[in-house]
Amino acid sequence: MRLIPNKTAALSTATSHNNKLGRSEAKIEIIITRNIYGDLIIAESHGTQNINSYAQRDRGRPKRDAFVGMLPPKLAQIMINLSGTKPDDYLWDPFCGTGTVLQEAALIGVNAYGSDLSDKMISYATENMSWVEKTFSTNTFWQAHQADATSVKLTGEQKKRISQVVCETYLGQPFSAPPSPEKLHEVVGNCNHIISDFLQNIHSQIRPDTTLCIAVPAWQNHEGKFTHLPLIKNLKKLGYQQIIDKNLLYHREDQVVAREILVLKPADIAKTA
Ligand SMILES: C[S@@+](CC[C@H](N)C(=O)[O-])C[C@H]1O[C@@H](n2cnc3c(N)ncnc32)[C@H](O)[C@@H]1O
């Protein structure tokens, strides 16, 4: 028996991982803690996040691009899970950047198409995926090609195969401090335009049973209030319904540009009044 003392109420991921909590076949790990109401909680740990593997899949990749901003592998994994993929499915990331979604798909046996406006990003995603195949011995199908998400035409085979769209769309420029109202208005308008055009373009091309899990930008001001993309209130007119109707925001406390996660299904396009 061993005791892992912890000063804070929550056990950090690093402490759990480094102490191999829940990862030993011959032992069980019991957590005893008190919650904020004073109740004593006794629980058994069943596993921990492998932070070393996440770090390798993030910072260990040959190609990174801080300006484009890269999706944390953990969030890519969450989004793939929310889209409901099963092994052997085909997903599509139409804003694939350096290929984090393609990577996390390959690691769970899901095939992936990636496209991006930038040729440079396609070469980065291709190099990163070759590294994934070598490093983790994955053998799923993947393909990355240059295309504008607002006008791309899927091939007949892609239309038949793709059952999930998982992507982090264009997020606008990065900000280290909240922008002026004029600048914010400009960036929100620009992102809203690109993402609406993208959703409209793919609506008639994707299968009716497709699930979309997309990360779009939301901007935090000094008071911690968020400006959301106007299209979120207009999804019906674009031909989509939200299947998880919750405000799923992923951000650090002080981060200006947060990622808002939308889980959607295609629906009939609502007539404008
Ligand atoms: C926030 S980044 C995505 C980063 C990616 N998730 C990764 O892990 O590297 C957004 C990407 O959208 C691409 N992009 C911007 N406008 C686009 C468009 N109209 N069609 C397709 N891709 C576009 C950019 O080149 C950029 O790579």
PDB file of C-alpha atoms and ligand atoms in Angstrom:
ATOM      1  CA  MET A   1       0.000   0.000   0.000  1.00  0.00           C
ATOM      2  CA  ARG A   2       1.186   3.519  -0.742  1.00  0.00           C
ATOM      3  CA  LEU A   3      -0.246   6.931  -0.032  1.00  0.00           C
ATOM      4  CA  ILE A   4      -0.167   9.796  -2.518  1.00  0.00           C
ATOM      5  CA  PRO A   5      -0.650  12.951  -0.486  1.00  0.00           C
ATOM      6  CA  ASN A   6      -2.170  15.904  -2.278  1.00  0.00           C
ATOM      7  CA  LYS A   7      -2.562  19.438  -0.961  1.00  0.00           C
ATOM      8  CA  THR A   8      -5.335  20.603  -3.317  1.00  0.00           C
ATOM      9  CA  ALA A   9      -8.865  19.125  -3.565  1.00  0.00           C
ATOM     10  CA  ALA A  10      -8.350  18.139  -7.216  1.00  0.00           C
ATOM     11  CA  LEU A  11      -5.615  15.676  -8.060  1.00  0.00           C
ATOM     12  CA  SER A  12      -3.670  17.095 -11.011  1.00  0.00           C
ATOM     13  CA  THR A  13      -3.353  15.130 -14.242  1.00  0.00           C
ATOM     14  CA  ALA A  14       0.438  15.167 -13.881  1.00  0.00           C
ATOM     15  CA  THR A  15       0.293  13.714 -10.342  1.00  0.00           C
ATOM     16  CA  SER A  16      -2.147  10.990 -11.410  1.00  0.00           C
ATOM     17  CA  HIS A  17      -0.181  10.107 -14.529  1.00  0.00           C
ATOM     18  CA  ASN A  18       3.259  10.160 -12.919  1.00  0.00           C
ATOM     19  CA  ASN A  19       1.989   7.938 -10.087  1.00  0.00           C
ATOM     20  CA  LYS A  20       0.407   5.566 -12.638  1.00  0.00           C
ATOM     21  CA  LEU A  21      -2.974   5.798 -10.903  1.00  0.00           C
ATOM     22  CA  GLY A  22      -5.401   3.186 -12.151  1.00  0.00           C
ATOM     23  CA  ARG A  23      -2.854   1.772 -14.599  1.00  0.00           C
ATOM     24  CA  SER A  24      -1.557  -1.159 -12.595  1.00  0.00           C
ATOM     25  CA  GLU A  25      -3.200  -4.484 -13.419  1.00  0.00           C
ATOM     26  CA  ALA A  26      -2.519  -6.131 -10.076  1.00  0.00           C
ATOM     27  CA  LYS A  27      -3.553  -3.266  -7.803  1.00  0.00           C
ATOM     28  CA  ILE A  28      -6.490  -1.013  -7.209  1.00  0.00           C
ATOM     29  CA  GLU A  29      -6.193   2.673  -6.454  1.00  0.00           C
ATOM     30  CA  ILE A  30      -8.577   4.280  -4.012  1.00  0.00           C
ATOM     31  CA  ILE A  31      -9.116   8.034  -3.910  1.00  0.00           C
ATOM     32  CA  ILE A  32     -10.425   9.522  -0.675  1.00  0.00           C
ATOM     33  CA  THR A  33     -11.390  13.155  -0.798  1.00  0.00           C
ATOM     34  CA  ARG A  34     -13.851  15.646   0.621  1.00  0.00           C
ATOM     35  CA  ASN A  35     -16.057  17.666  -1.743  1.00  0.00           C
ATOM     36  CA  ILE A  36     -16.975  21.329  -1.347  1.00  0.00           C
ATOM     37  CA  TYR A  37     -20.061  20.389   0.723  1.00  0.00           C
ATOM     38  CA  GLY A  38     -17.911  18.469   3.198  1.00  0.00           C
ATOM     39  CA  ASP A  39     -19.039  14.988   2.020  1.00  0.00           C
ATOM     40  CA  LEU A  40     -16.401  12.278   2.129  1.00  0.00           C
ATOM     41  CA  ILE A  41     -15.977  10.674  -1.315  1.00  0.00           C
ATOM     42  CA  ILE A  42     -14.332   7.283  -1.770  1.00  0.00           C
ATOM     43  CA  ALA A  43     -13.632   6.329  -5.368  1.00  0.00           C
ATOM     44  CA  GLU A  44     -11.559   3.891  -7.390  1.00  0.00           C
ATOM     45  CA  SER A  45      -9.433   5.280 -10.212  1.00  0.00           C
ATOM     46  CA  HIS A  46      -9.725   3.530 -13.545  1.00  0.00           C
ATOM     47  CA  GLY A  47      -7.122   5.407 -15.548  1.00  0.00           C
ATOM     48  CA  THR A  48      -5.462   8.708 -16.187  1.00  0.00           C
ATOM     49  CA  GLN A  49      -4.792  10.911 -19.174  1.00  0.00           C
ATOM     50  CA  ASN A  50      -1.451  10.071 -20.702  1.00  0.00           C
ATOM     51  CA  ILE A  51       0.016  13.571 -20.679  1.00  0.00           C
ATOM     52  CA  ASN A  52       3.323  12.399 -22.158  1.00  0.00           C
ATOM     53  CA  SER A  53       1.550  10.966 -25.178  1.00  0.00           C
ATOM     54  CA  TYR A  54      -0.517  14.153 -25.624  1.00  0.00           C
ATOM     55  CA  ALA A  55       2.710  16.206 -25.458  1.00  0.00           C
ATOM     56  CA  GLN A  56       4.354  13.987 -28.086  1.00  0.00           C
ATOM     57  CA  ARG A  57       1.293  14.236 -30.371  1.00  0.00           C
ATOM     58  CA  ASP A  58       1.343  18.019 -29.980  1.00  0.00           C
ATOM     59  CA  ARG A  59       4.877  19.333 -29.553  1.00  0.00           C
ATOM     60  CA  GLY A  60       6.657  16.267 -30.966  1.00  0.00           C
ATOM     61  CA  ARG A  61       5.224  16.622 -34.484  1.00  0.00           C
ATOM     62  CA  PRO A  62       7.644  17.666 -37.226  1.00  0.00           C
ATOM     63  CA  LYS A  63       5.448  20.542 -38.479  1.00  0.00           C
ATOM     64  CA  ARG A  64       3.755  23.137 -36.298  1.00  0.00           C
ATOM     65  CA  ASP A  65       2.479  26.619 -37.049  1.00  0.00           C
ATOM     66  CA  ALA A  66       1.885  28.943 -34.127  1.00  0.00           C
ATOM     67  CA  PHE A  67       0.172  31.606 -36.249  1.00  0.00           C
ATOM     68  CA  VAL A  68      -2.477  29.274 -37.674  1.00  0.00           C
ATOM     69  CA  GLY A  69      -2.835  27.923 -34.152  1.00  0.00           C
ATOM     70  CA  MET A  70      -3.068  24.216 -33.600  1.00  0.00           C
ATOM     71  CA  LEU A  71      -5.891  22.329 -32.078  1.00  0.00           C
ATOM     72  CA  PRO A  72      -4.770  20.556 -28.876  1.00  0.00           C
ATOM     73  CA  PRO A  73      -4.846  16.772 -29.609  1.00  0.00           C
ATOM     74  CA  LYS A  74      -7.071  16.283 -26.570  1.00  0.00           C
ATOM     75  CA  LEU A  75      -9.711  18.636 -27.998  1.00  0.00           C
ATOM     76  CA  ALA A  76      -9.435  16.993 -31.441  1.00  0.00           C
ATOM     77  CA  GLN A  77     -10.084  13.661 -29.695  1.00  0.00           C
ATOM     78  CA  ILE A  78     -13.100  15.082 -27.809  1.00  0.00           C
ATOM     79  CA  MET A  79     -14.552  16.477 -31.045  1.00  0.00           C
ATOM     80  CA  ILE A  80     -14.070  13.193 -32.920  1.00  0.00           C
ATOM     81  CA  ASN A  81     -15.840  11.412 -30.051  1.00  0.00           C
ATOM     82  CA  LEU A  82     -18.699  13.953 -30.074  1.00  0.00           C
ATOM     83  CA  SER A  83     -19.177  13.342 -33.799  1.00  0.00           C
ATOM     84  CA  GLY A  84     -19.835   9.664 -33.022  1.00  0.00           C
ATOM     85  CA  THR A  85     -17.206   8.014 -35.238  1.00  0.00           C
ATOM     86  CA  LYS A  86     -16.683   4.259 -35.221  1.00  0.00           C
ATOM     87  CA  PRO A  87     -13.535   2.496 -36.443  1.00  0.00           C
ATOM     88  CA  ASP A  88     -13.442   2.331 -40.286  1.00  0.00           C
ATOM     89  CA  ASP A  89     -15.679   5.418 -40.695  1.00  0.00           C
ATOM     90  CA  TYR A  90     -14.457   8.274 -42.901  1.00  0.00           C
ATOM     91  CA  LEU A  91     -14.395  11.798 -41.511  1.00  0.00           C
ATOM     92  CA  TRP A  92     -13.541  15.045 -43.285  1.00  0.00           C
ATOM     93  CA  ASP A  93     -11.686  18.064 -41.894  1.00  0.00           C
ATOM     94  CA  PRO A  94     -12.175  20.888 -44.441  1.00  0.00           C
ATOM     95  CA  PHE A  95      -9.896  23.299 -42.454  1.00  0.00           C
ATOM     96  CA  CYS A  96      -7.259  20.677 -41.636  1.00  0.00           C
ATOM     97  CA  GLY A  97      -4.252  22.990 -41.071  1.00  0.00           C
ATOM     98  CA  THR A  98      -1.375  20.921 -39.702  1.00  0.00           C
ATOM     99  CA  GLY A  99      -3.614  17.823 -39.503  1.00  0.00           C
ATOM    100  CA  THR A 100      -4.370  17.332 -35.788  1.00  0.00           C
ATOM    101  CA  VAL A 101      -7.857  15.918 -36.478  1.00  0.00           C
ATOM    102  CA  LEU A 102      -6.462  13.556 -39.145  1.00  0.00           C
ATOM    103  CA  GLN A 103      -3.841  12.381 -36.629  1.00  0.00           C
ATOM    104  CA  GLU A 104      -6.290  11.698 -33.807  1.00  0.00           C
ATOM    105  CA  ALA A 105      -8.647   9.934 -36.244  1.00  0.00           C
ATOM    106  CA  ALA A 106      -5.851   7.617 -37.445  1.00  0.00           C
ATOM    107  CA  LEU A 107      -4.953   6.746 -33.845  1.00  0.00           C
ATOM    108  CA  ILE A 108      -8.452   5.320 -33.239  1.00  0.00           C
ATOM    109  CA  GLY A 109      -8.780   3.560 -36.596  1.00  0.00           C
ATOM    110  CA  VAL A 110     -10.892   6.214 -38.327  1.00  0.00           C
ATOM    111  CA  ASN A 111     -10.116   7.149 -41.966  1.00  0.00           C
ATOM    112  CA  ALA A 112      -9.806  10.813 -42.823  1.00  0.00           C
ATOM    113  CA  TYR A 113      -9.918  13.321 -45.662  1.00  0.00           C
ATOM    114  CA  GLY A 114      -8.330  16.699 -44.987  1.00  0.00           C
ATOM    115  CA  SER A 115      -8.465  19.850 -47.058  1.00  0.00           C
ATOM    116  CA  ASP A 116      -7.244  23.401 -46.505  1.00  0.00           C
ATOM    117  CA  LEU A 117      -7.021  26.630 -48.479  1.00  0.00           C
ATOM    118  CA  SER A 118      -3.270  26.822 -47.931  1.00  0.00           C
ATOM    119  CA  ASP A 119      -0.824  24.655 -49.900  1.00  0.00           C
ATOM    120  CA  LYS A 120       1.666  25.114 -47.072  1.00  0.00           C
ATOM    121  CA  MET A 121      -0.793  23.592 -44.576  1.00  0.00           C
ATOM    122  CA  ILE A 122      -1.395  20.633 -46.893  1.00  0.00           C
ATOM    123  CA  SER A 123       2.337  19.953 -47.031  1.00  0.00           C
ATOM    124  CA  TYR A 124       2.519  20.275 -43.196  1.00  0.00           C
ATOM    125  CA  ALA A 125      -0.439  17.906 -42.697  1.00  0.00           C
ATOM    126  CA  THR A 126       1.099  15.414 -45.145  1.00  0.00           C
ATOM    127  CA  GLU A 127       4.469  15.447 -43.373  1.00  0.00           C
ATOM    128  CA  ASN A 128       2.818  15.178 -39.954  1.00  0.00           C
ATOM    129  CA  MET A 129       0.682  12.221 -41.075  1.00  0.00           C
ATOM    130  CA  SER A 130       3.726  10.372 -42.435  1.00  0.00           C
ATOM    131  CA  TRP A 131       5.285  10.887 -38.989  1.00  0.00           C
ATOM    132  CA  VAL A 132       2.107   9.556 -37.286  1.00  0.00           C
ATOM    133  CA  GLU A 133       2.196   6.428 -39.463  1.00  0.00           C
ATOM    134  CA  LYS A 134       5.842   5.779 -38.633  1.00  0.00           C
ATOM    135  CA  THR A 135       5.678   6.677 -34.942  1.00  0.00           C
ATOM    136  CA  PHE A 136       2.404   4.990 -34.002  1.00  0.00           C
ATOM    137  CA  SER A 137       2.211   2.306 -36.748  1.00  0.00           C
ATOM    138  CA  THR A 138      -1.228   3.452 -37.879  1.00  0.00           C
ATOM    139  CA  ASN A 139      -2.529   2.104 -41.180  1.00  0.00           C
ATOM    140  CA  THR A 140      -5.813   3.903 -41.833  1.00  0.00           C
ATOM    141  CA  PHE A 141      -6.659   5.707 -45.081  1.00  0.00           C
ATOM    142  CA  TRP A 142      -5.948   9.447 -45.165  1.00  0.00           C
ATOM    143  CA  GLN A 143      -5.641  12.031 -47.877  1.00  0.00           C
ATOM    144  CA  ALA A 144      -4.920  15.771 -47.742  1.00  0.00           C
ATOM    145  CA  HIS A 145      -5.510  18.177 -50.621  1.00  0.00           C
ATOM    146  CA  GLN A 146      -5.778  21.906 -51.218  1.00  0.00           C
ATOM    147  CA  ALA A 147      -9.355  23.257 -51.451  1.00  0.00           C
ATOM    148  CA  ASP A 148     -11.411  26.254 -50.389  1.00  0.00           C
ATOM    149  CA  ALA A 149     -14.083  25.038 -47.935  1.00  0.00           C
ATOM    150  CA  THR A 150     -16.526  27.674 -49.224  1.00  0.00           C
ATOM    151  CA  SER A 151     -16.505  26.288 -52.770  1.00  0.00           C
ATOM    152  CA  VAL A 152     -15.005  22.751 -52.661  1.00  0.00           C
ATOM    153  CA  LYS A 153     -16.876  20.029 -54.537  1.00  0.00           C
ATOM    154  CA  LEU A 154     -16.692  16.532 -53.059  1.00  0.00           C
ATOM    155  CA  THR A 155     -16.113  13.587 -55.399  1.00  0.00           C
ATOM    156  CA  GLY A 156     -18.798  10.894 -55.685  1.00  0.00           C
ATOM    157  CA  GLU A 157     -16.700   8.546 -53.549  1.00  0.00           C
ATOM    158  CA  GLN A 158     -16.187  11.162 -50.817  1.00  0.00           C
ATOM    159  CA  LYS A 159     -19.946  11.906 -50.772  1.00  0.00           C
ATOM    160  CA  LYS A 160     -20.675   8.227 -50.188  1.00  0.00           C
ATOM    161  CA  ARG A 161     -17.955   7.627 -47.618  1.00  0.00           C
ATOM    162  CA  ILE A 162     -17.906  10.691 -45.366  1.00  0.00           C
ATOM    163  CA  SER A 163     -20.115  10.255 -42.305  1.00  0.00           C
ATOM    164  CA  GLN A 164     -18.608  12.926 -40.009  1.00  0.00           C
ATOM    165  CA  VAL A 165     -17.246  16.436 -40.565  1.00  0.00           C
ATOM    166  CA  VAL A 166     -14.857  17.390 -37.760  1.00  0.00           C
ATOM    167  CA  CYS A 167     -12.954  20.650 -37.948  1.00  0.00           C
ATOM    168  CA  GLU A 168     -11.633  23.745 -36.289  1.00  0.00           C
ATOM    169  CA  THR A 169     -12.707  26.437 -38.743  1.00  0.00           C
ATOM    170  CA  TYR A 170     -10.886  29.656 -39.508  1.00  0.00           C
ATOM    171  CA  LEU A 171     -10.673  31.483 -36.137  1.00  0.00           C
ATOM    172  CA  GLY A 172      -9.627  34.933 -37.394  1.00  0.00           C
ATOM    173  CA  GLN A 173      -6.439  36.563 -36.204  1.00  0.00           C
ATOM    174  CA  PRO A 174      -5.016  35.747 -32.773  1.00  0.00           C
ATOM    175  CA  PHE A 175      -5.361  38.453 -30.062  1.00  0.00           C
ATOM    176  CA  SER A 176      -3.334  38.770 -26.874  1.00  0.00           C
ATOM    177  CA  ALA A 177      -5.749  41.435 -25.522  1.00  0.00           C
ATOM    178  CA  PRO A 178      -9.428  42.096 -26.337  1.00  0.00           C
ATOM    179  CA  PRO A 179      -9.616  44.131 -29.605  1.00  0.00           C
ATOM    180  CA  SER A 180     -11.398  47.478 -30.046  1.00  0.00           C
ATOM    181  CA  PRO A 181     -15.153  47.250 -30.824  1.00  0.00           C
ATOM    182  CA  GLU A 182     -14.450  48.226 -34.478  1.00  0.00           C
ATOM    183  CA  LYS A 183     -11.788  45.553 -34.875  1.00  0.00           C
ATOM    184  CA  LEU A 184     -13.980  42.951 -33.170  1.00  0.00           C
ATOM    185  CA  HIS A 185     -16.880  43.829 -35.485  1.00  0.00           C
ATOM    186  CA  GLU A 186     -14.607  43.354 -38.512  1.00  0.00           C
ATOM    187  CA  VAL A 187     -13.202  39.990 -37.351  1.00  0.00           C
ATOM    188  CA  VAL A 188     -16.594  38.615 -36.294  1.00  0.00           C
ATOM    189  CA  GLY A 189     -18.071  39.622 -39.680  1.00  0.00           C
ATOM    190  CA  ASN A 190     -15.197  38.034 -41.576  1.00  0.00           C
ATOM    191  CA  CYS A 191     -15.319  34.713 -39.683  1.00  0.00           C
ATOM    192  CA  ASN A 192     -19.120  34.626 -39.823  1.00  0.00           C
ATOM    193  CA  HIS A 193     -19.025  35.096 -43.588  1.00  0.00           C
ATOM    194  CA  ILE A 194     -16.448  32.335 -44.250  1.00  0.00           C
ATOM    195  CA  ILE A 195     -18.057  29.802 -41.893  1.00  0.00           C
ATOM    196  CA  SER A 196     -21.623  30.478 -43.180  1.00  0.00           C
ATOM    197  CA  ASP A 197     -20.443  30.074 -46.790  1.00  0.00           C
ATOM    198  CA  PHE A 198     -18.692  26.830 -45.834  1.00  0.00           C
ATOM    199  CA  LEU A 199     -21.818  25.405 -44.145  1.00  0.00           C
ATOM    200  CA  GLN A 200     -23.975  26.420 -47.113  1.00  0.00           C
ATOM    201  CA  ASN A 201     -21.543  24.955 -49.636  1.00  0.00           C
ATOM    202  CA  ILE A 202     -21.365  21.516 -48.040  1.00  0.00           C
ATOM    203  CA  HIS A 203     -25.075  21.234 -47.113  1.00  0.00           C
ATOM    204  CA  SER A 204     -26.188  19.664 -50.411  1.00  0.00           C
ATOM    205  CA  GLN A 205     -23.055  17.526 -50.708  1.00  0.00           C
ATOM    206  CA  ILE A 206     -22.901  15.670 -47.392  1.00  0.00           C
ATOM    207  CA  ARG A 207     -25.031  12.649 -46.512  1.00  0.00           C
ATOM    208  CA  PRO A 208     -28.233  13.463 -44.569  1.00  0.00           C
ATOM    209  CA  ASP A 209     -26.974  11.264 -41.690  1.00  0.00           C
ATOM    210  CA  THR A 210     -23.678  13.185 -41.346  1.00  0.00           C
ATOM    211  CA  THR A 211     -22.764  14.534 -37.908  1.00  0.00           C
ATOM    212  CA  LEU A 212     -20.698  17.712 -37.825  1.00  0.00           C
ATOM    213  CA  CYS A 213     -18.562  18.718 -34.858  1.00  0.00           C
ATOM    214  CA  ILE A 214     -17.011  22.080 -35.551  1.00  0.00           C
ATOM    215  CA  ALA A 215     -15.001  24.483 -33.420  1.00  0.00           C
ATOM    216  CA  VAL A 216     -15.745  28.120 -34.225  1.00  0.00           C
ATOM    217  CA  PRO A 217     -14.351  31.263 -32.591  1.00  0.00           C
ATOM    218  CA  ALA A 218     -15.950  33.224 -29.716  1.00  0.00           C
ATOM    219  CA  TRP A 219     -14.232  36.317 -28.308  1.00  0.00           C
ATOM    220  CA  GLN A 220     -13.865  37.106 -24.613  1.00  0.00           C
ATOM    221  CA  ASN A 221     -13.803  40.729 -23.398  1.00  0.00           C
ATOM    222  CA  HIS A 222     -12.221  42.197 -20.234  1.00  0.00           C
ATOM    223  CA  GLU A 223     -15.329  41.340 -18.173  1.00  0.00           C
ATOM    224  CA  GLY A 224     -15.273  37.689 -19.231  1.00  0.00           C
ATOM    225  CA  LYS A 225     -18.324  38.100 -21.540  1.00  0.00           C
ATOM    226  CA  PHE A 226     -18.263  36.323 -24.894  1.00  0.00           C
ATOM    227  CA  THR A 227     -19.206  37.574 -28.360  1.00  0.00           C
ATOM    228  CA  HIS A 228     -20.585  34.607 -30.297  1.00  0.00           C
ATOM    229  CA  LEU A 229     -20.760  34.169 -34.053  1.00  0.00           C
ATOM    230  CA  PRO A 230     -24.127  35.504 -35.342  1.00  0.00           C
ATOM    231  CA  LEU A 231     -24.595  32.361 -37.476  1.00  0.00           C
ATOM    232  CA  ILE A 232     -25.190  30.274 -34.328  1.00  0.00           C
ATOM    233  CA  LYS A 233     -28.631  31.904 -34.055  1.00  0.00           C
ATOM    234  CA  ASN A 234     -29.206  31.321 -37.788  1.00  0.00           C
ATOM    235  CA  LEU A 235     -28.363  27.638 -38.082  1.00  0.00           C
ATOM    236  CA  LYS A 236     -31.905  26.696 -39.187  1.00  0.00           C
ATOM    237  CA  LYS A 237     -31.698  29.084 -42.130  1.00  0.00           C
ATOM    238  CA  LEU A 238     -28.382  27.504 -43.095  1.00  0.00           C
ATOM    239  CA  GLY A 239     -30.015  24.055 -42.948  1.00  0.00           C
ATOM    240  CA  TYR A 240     -28.624  22.640 -39.693  1.00  0.00           C
ATOM    241  CA  GLN A 241     -29.895  21.687 -36.260  1.00  0.00           C
ATOM    242  CA  GLN A 242     -27.795  21.694 -33.113  1.00  0.00           C
ATOM    243  CA  ILE A 243     -27.886  18.230 -31.571  1.00  0.00           C
ATOM    244  CA  ILE A 244     -26.089  19.281 -28.383  1.00  0.00           C
ATOM    245  CA  ASP A 245     -27.781  22.479 -27.335  1.00  0.00           C
ATOM    246  CA  LYS A 246     -25.209  23.558 -24.752  1.00  0.00           C
ATOM    247  CA  ASN A 247     -22.680  26.337 -24.646  1.00  0.00           C
ATOM    248  CA  LEU A 248     -19.510  24.265 -25.099  1.00  0.00           C
ATOM    249  CA  LEU A 249     -16.621  26.717 -24.782  1.00  0.00           C
ATOM    250  CA  TYR A 250     -12.996  25.604 -24.663  1.00  0.00           C
ATOM    251  CA  HIS A 251     -10.483  28.224 -23.553  1.00  0.00           C
ATOM    252  CA  ARG A 252      -7.934  29.212 -20.947  1.00  0.00           C
ATOM    253  CA  GLU A 253      -9.203  31.709 -18.407  1.00  0.00           C
ATOM    254  CA  ASP A 254      -7.385  34.692 -19.922  1.00  0.00           C
ATOM    255  CA  GLN A 255      -7.653  33.651 -23.589  1.00  0.00           C
ATOM    256  CA  VAL A 256      -9.359  36.177 -25.924  1.00  0.00           C
ATOM    257  CA  VAL A 257     -10.251  33.789 -28.759  1.00  0.00           C
ATOM    258  CA  ALA A 258     -12.089  30.774 -27.363  1.00  0.00           C
ATOM    259  CA  ARG A 259     -13.259  27.770 -29.345  1.00  0.00           C
ATOM    260  CA  GLU A 260     -16.997  27.189 -29.294  1.00  0.00           C
ATOM    261  CA  ILE A 261     -17.884  23.594 -30.111  1.00  0.00           C
ATOM    262  CA  LEU A 262     -21.021  23.044 -32.220  1.00  0.00           C
ATOM    263  CA  VAL A 263     -22.448  19.574 -32.820  1.00  0.00           C
ATOM    264  CA  LEU A 264     -24.809  19.653 -35.796  1.00  0.00           C
ATOM    265  CA  LYS A 265     -26.876  17.541 -38.181  1.00  0.00           C
ATOM    266  CA  PRO A 266     -28.120  18.680 -41.582  1.00  0.00           C
ATOM    267  CA  ALA A 267     -31.824  19.584 -41.634  1.00  0.00           C
ATOM    268  CA  ASP A 268     -34.198  21.101 -44.183  1.00  0.00           C
ATOM    269  CA  ILE A 269     -33.303  24.704 -44.888  1.00  0.00           C
ATOM    270  CA  ALA A 270     -35.812  26.894 -43.013  1.00  0.00           C
ATOM    271  CA  LYS A 271     -37.539  29.429 -45.289  1.00  0.00           C
ATOM    272  CA  THR A 272     -36.715  33.048 -44.468  1.00  0.00           C
ATOM    273  CA  ALA A 273     -39.781  35.005 -43.283  1.00  0.00           C
TER     274      ALA A 273
HETATM  275  C1  LIG B   1      -7.496  27.409 -36.933  1.00  0.00           C
HETATM  276  S1  LIG B   1      -6.680  26.737 -38.303  1.00  0.00           S
HETATM  277  C2  LIG B   1      -6.952  25.007 -38.154  1.00  0.00           C
HETATM  278  C3  LIG B   1      -5.758  24.358 -37.491  1.00  0.00           C
HETATM  279  C4  LIG B   1      -5.842  22.871 -37.461  1.00  0.00           C
HETATM  280  N1  LIG B   1      -6.963  22.391 -36.666  1.00  0.00           N
HETATM  281  C5  LIG B   1      -4.551  22.279 -36.939  1.00  0.00           C
HETATM  282  O1  LIG B   1      -4.602  21.432 -36.046  1.00  0.00           O
HETATM  283  O2  LIG B   1      -3.482  22.649 -37.392  1.00  0.00           O
HETATM  284  C6  LIG B   1      -7.738  27.184 -39.625  1.00  0.00           C
HETATM  285  C7  LIG B   1      -7.267  26.730 -40.987  1.00  0.00           C
HETATM  286  O3  LIG B   1      -8.247  27.160 -41.926  1.00  0.00           O
HETATM  287  C8  LIG B   1      -7.599  27.416 -43.153  1.00  0.00           C
HETATM  288  N2  LIG B   1      -8.545  28.215 -43.951  1.00  0.00           N
HETATM  289  C9  LIG B   1      -8.866  29.513 -43.859  1.00  0.00           C
HETATM  290  N3  LIG B   1      -9.826  29.825 -44.743  1.00  0.00           N
HETATM  291  C10 LIG B   1     -10.150  28.673 -45.395  1.00  0.00           C
HETATM  292  C11 LIG B   1     -11.074  28.333 -46.415  1.00  0.00           C
HETATM  293  N4  LIG B   1     -11.888  29.248 -46.969  1.00  0.00           N
HETATM  294  N5  LIG B   1     -11.124  27.050 -46.834  1.00  0.00           N
HETATM  295  C12 LIG B   1     -10.319  26.102 -46.298  1.00  0.00           C
HETATM  296  N6  LIG B   1      -9.410  26.381 -45.342  1.00  0.00           N
HETATM  297  C13 LIG B   1      -9.328  27.647 -44.897  1.00  0.00           C
HETATM  298  C14 LIG B   1      -6.295  28.077 -42.777  1.00  0.00           C
HETATM  299  O4  LIG B   1      -5.315  27.916 -43.787  1.00  0.00           O
HETATM  300  C15 LIG B   1      -5.942  27.306 -41.485  1.00  0.00           C
HETATM  301  O5  LIG B   1      -5.065  26.244 -41.756  1.00  0.00           O
END
